[in-house]
Coordinates of C-alpha atoms in Angstrom, one line a residue:
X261 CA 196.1 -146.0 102.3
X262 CA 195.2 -147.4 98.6
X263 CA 193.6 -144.3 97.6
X264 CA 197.0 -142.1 98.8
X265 CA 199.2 -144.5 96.5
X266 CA 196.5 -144.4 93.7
X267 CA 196.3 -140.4 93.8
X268 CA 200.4 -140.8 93.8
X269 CA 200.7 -143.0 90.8
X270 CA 198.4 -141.5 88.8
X271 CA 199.9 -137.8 89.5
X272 CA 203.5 -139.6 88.4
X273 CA 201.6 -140.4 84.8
X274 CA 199.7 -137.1 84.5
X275 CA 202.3 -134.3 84.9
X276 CA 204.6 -136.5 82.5
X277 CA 201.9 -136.3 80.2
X278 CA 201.1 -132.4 81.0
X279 CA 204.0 -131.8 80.3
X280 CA 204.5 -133.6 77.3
X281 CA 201.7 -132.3 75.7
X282 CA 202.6 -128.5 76.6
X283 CA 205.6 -129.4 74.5
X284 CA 204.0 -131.2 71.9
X285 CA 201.6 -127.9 71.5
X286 CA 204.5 -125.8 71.4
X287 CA 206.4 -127.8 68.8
X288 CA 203.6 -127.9 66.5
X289 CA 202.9 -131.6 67.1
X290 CA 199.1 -131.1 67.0
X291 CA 198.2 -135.0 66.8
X292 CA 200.6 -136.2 69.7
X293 CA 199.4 -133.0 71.6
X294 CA 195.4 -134.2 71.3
X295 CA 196.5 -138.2 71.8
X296 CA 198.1 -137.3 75.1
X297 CA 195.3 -134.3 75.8
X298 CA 192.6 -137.3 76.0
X299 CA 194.8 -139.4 78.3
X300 CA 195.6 -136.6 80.3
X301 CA 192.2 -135.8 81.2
X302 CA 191.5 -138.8 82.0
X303 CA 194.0 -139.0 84.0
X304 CA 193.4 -136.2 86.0
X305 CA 189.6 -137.0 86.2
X306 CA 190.1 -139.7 88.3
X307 CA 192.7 -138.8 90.3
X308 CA 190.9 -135.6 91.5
X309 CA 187.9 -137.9 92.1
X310 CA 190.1 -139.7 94.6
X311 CA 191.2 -136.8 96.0
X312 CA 187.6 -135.0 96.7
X313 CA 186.0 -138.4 96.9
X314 CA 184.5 -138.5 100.3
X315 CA 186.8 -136.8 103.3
X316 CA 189.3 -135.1 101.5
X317 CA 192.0 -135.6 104.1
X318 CA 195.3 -133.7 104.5
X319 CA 197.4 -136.5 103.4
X320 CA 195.7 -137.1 100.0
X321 CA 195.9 -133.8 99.6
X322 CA 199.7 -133.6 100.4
X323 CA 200.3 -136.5 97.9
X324 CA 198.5 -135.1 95.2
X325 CA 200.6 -132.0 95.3
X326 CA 204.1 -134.1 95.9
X327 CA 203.0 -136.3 92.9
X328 CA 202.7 -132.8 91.4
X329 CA 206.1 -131.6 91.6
X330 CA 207.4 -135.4 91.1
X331 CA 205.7 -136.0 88.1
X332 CA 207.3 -132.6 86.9
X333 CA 210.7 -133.7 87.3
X334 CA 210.0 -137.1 85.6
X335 CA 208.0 -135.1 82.8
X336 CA 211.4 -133.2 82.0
X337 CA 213.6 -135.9 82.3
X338 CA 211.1 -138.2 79.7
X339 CA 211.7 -134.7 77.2
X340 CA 215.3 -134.5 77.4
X341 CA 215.5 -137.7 76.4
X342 CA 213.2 -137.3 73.7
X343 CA 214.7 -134.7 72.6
X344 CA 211.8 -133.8 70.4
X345 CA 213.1 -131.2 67.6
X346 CA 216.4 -129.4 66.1
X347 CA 218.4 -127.2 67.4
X348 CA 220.7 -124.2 65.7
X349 CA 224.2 -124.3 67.0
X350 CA 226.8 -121.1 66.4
X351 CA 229.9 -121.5 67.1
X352 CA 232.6 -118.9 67.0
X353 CA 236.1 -119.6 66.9
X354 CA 239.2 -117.5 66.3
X355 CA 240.6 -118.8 62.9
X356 CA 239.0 -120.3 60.2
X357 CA 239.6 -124.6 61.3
X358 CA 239.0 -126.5 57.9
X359 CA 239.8 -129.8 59.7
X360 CA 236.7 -129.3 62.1
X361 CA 234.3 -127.7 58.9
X362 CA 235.6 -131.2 56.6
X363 CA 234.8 -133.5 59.4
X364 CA 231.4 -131.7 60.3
X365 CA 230.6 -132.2 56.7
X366 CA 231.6 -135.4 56.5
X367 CA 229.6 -136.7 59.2
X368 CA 226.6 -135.1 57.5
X369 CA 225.9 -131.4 59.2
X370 CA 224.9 -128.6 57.4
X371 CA 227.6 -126.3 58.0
X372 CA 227.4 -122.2 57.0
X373 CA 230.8 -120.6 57.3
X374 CA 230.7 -116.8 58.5
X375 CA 233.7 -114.6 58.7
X376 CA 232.7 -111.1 60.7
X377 CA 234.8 -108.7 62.8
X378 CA 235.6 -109.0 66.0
X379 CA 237.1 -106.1 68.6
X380 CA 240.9 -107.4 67.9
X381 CA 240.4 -109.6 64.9
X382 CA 238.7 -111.6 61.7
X383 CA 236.7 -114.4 63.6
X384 CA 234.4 -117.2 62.0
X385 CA 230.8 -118.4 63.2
X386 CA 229.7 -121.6 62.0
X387 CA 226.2 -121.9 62.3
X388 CA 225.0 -125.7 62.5
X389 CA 221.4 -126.8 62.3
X390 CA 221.3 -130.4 64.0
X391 CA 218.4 -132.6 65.5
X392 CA 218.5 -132.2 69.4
X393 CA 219.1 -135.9 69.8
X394 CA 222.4 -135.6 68.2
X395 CA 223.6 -132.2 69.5
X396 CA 225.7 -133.9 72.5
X397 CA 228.1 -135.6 70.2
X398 CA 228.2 -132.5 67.9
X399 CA 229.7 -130.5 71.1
X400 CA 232.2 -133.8 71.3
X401 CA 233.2 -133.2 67.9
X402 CA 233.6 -129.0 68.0
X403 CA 235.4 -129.8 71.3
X404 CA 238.2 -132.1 69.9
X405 CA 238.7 -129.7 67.0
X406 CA 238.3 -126.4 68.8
X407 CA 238.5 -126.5 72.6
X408 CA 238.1 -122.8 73.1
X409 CA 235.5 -122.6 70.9
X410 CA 232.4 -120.1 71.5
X411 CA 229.0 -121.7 71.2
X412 CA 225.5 -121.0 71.5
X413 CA 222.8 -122.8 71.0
X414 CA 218.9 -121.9 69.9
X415 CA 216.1 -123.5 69.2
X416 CA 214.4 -122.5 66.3
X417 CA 210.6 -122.8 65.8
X418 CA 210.0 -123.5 62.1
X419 CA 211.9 -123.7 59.1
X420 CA 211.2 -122.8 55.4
X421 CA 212.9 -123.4 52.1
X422 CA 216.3 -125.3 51.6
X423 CA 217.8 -128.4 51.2
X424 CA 219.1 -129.5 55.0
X425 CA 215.9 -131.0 56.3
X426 CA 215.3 -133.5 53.7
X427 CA 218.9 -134.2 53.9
X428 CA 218.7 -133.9 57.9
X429 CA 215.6 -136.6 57.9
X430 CA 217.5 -139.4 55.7
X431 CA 220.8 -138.2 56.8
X432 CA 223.6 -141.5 57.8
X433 CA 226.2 -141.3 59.9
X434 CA 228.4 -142.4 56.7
X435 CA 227.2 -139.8 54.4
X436 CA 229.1 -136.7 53.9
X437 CA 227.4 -134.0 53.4
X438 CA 228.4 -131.7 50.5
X439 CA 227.5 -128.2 48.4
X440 CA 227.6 -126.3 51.4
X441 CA 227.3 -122.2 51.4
X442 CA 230.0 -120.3 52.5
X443 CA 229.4 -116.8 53.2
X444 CA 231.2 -113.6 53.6
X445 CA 229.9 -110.7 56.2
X446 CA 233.0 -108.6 57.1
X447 CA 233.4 -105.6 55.4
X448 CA 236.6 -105.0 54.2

């Protein structure tokens, strides 16, 4: 019975830390990625060494694989609260709201204003680049300002050139944000 609740607990650390690592990798975090690659393994070492030590019986078996698909779960929940990265938000509204592009600015986002043609009319896309662990109160805000709003969100892999990440990585909650570009893509 020890060795079934040791095969348990250590499946509830290593799939966290799989899947951590699998997200490290593919953010480009190489030396979290190798720190939680060394753990991992050993880790997974000795629990399949409890597993196939002996008489590998149906039940260690059985809790290996539902420490499996338990530690997934916990693995993704440990991410999202993380939230490891930025995220590129695009939100498309009807008319241009100048209240809901000052207050973005003031609280600090990067904000690019885009007016484009729709089927029955002009229409705006603000595109927003945010760290992930502030885009739930960024939907908040584009909520109050624009209920009916239009959004969709990316994640984008790597960035290159501009001003918004430094800003972004020293950015206050109290700091407005100005000398934002405003750009034009209807044709007229």
């Amino acid at each position: 019975m020890n060795n079934i609740l040791m095969i348990l607990l250590l499946q509830l650390l290593y799939v966290p830390c799989f899947t951590l690592r699998t997200i490290f990798i593919v953010k480009q975090l190489r030396t979290q990625a190798t720190l939680l690659g060394a753990v991992e393994s050993l880790i997974y070492i000795f629990g399949l060494s409890l597993v196939f030590d002996g008489e590998q019986s149906f039940w260690s078996m059985l809790v290996y694989a539902i420490g499996f698909s338990i530690g997934i779960y916990i693995g993704t929940m440990v991410e999202e609260k993380l939230a490891i990265g930025y995220t590129c938000i695009q939100v498309n509204i009807p008319a241009l709201n100048q209240p809901l592009i000052d207050k973005l600015r003031e609280e600090g986002y990067g904000v690019t204003v885009f007016e484009g043609t729709g089927r029955d009319s002009i229409r705006y896309k603000l595109e927003i680049l945010t760290k992930r662990n502030q885009e739930e109160g960024l939907y908040e805000m584009i909520g109050e300002y624009q209920p009916n709003a239009f959004i969709i969100t990316y994640e984008p892999r790597k960035f290159k050139g501009g001003y918004l990440l430094k800003a972004m990585k020293r950015r206050k909650k109290t700091t407005p944000k100005k000398d934002v570009e405003i750009s034009s893509t209807s044709s007229k």
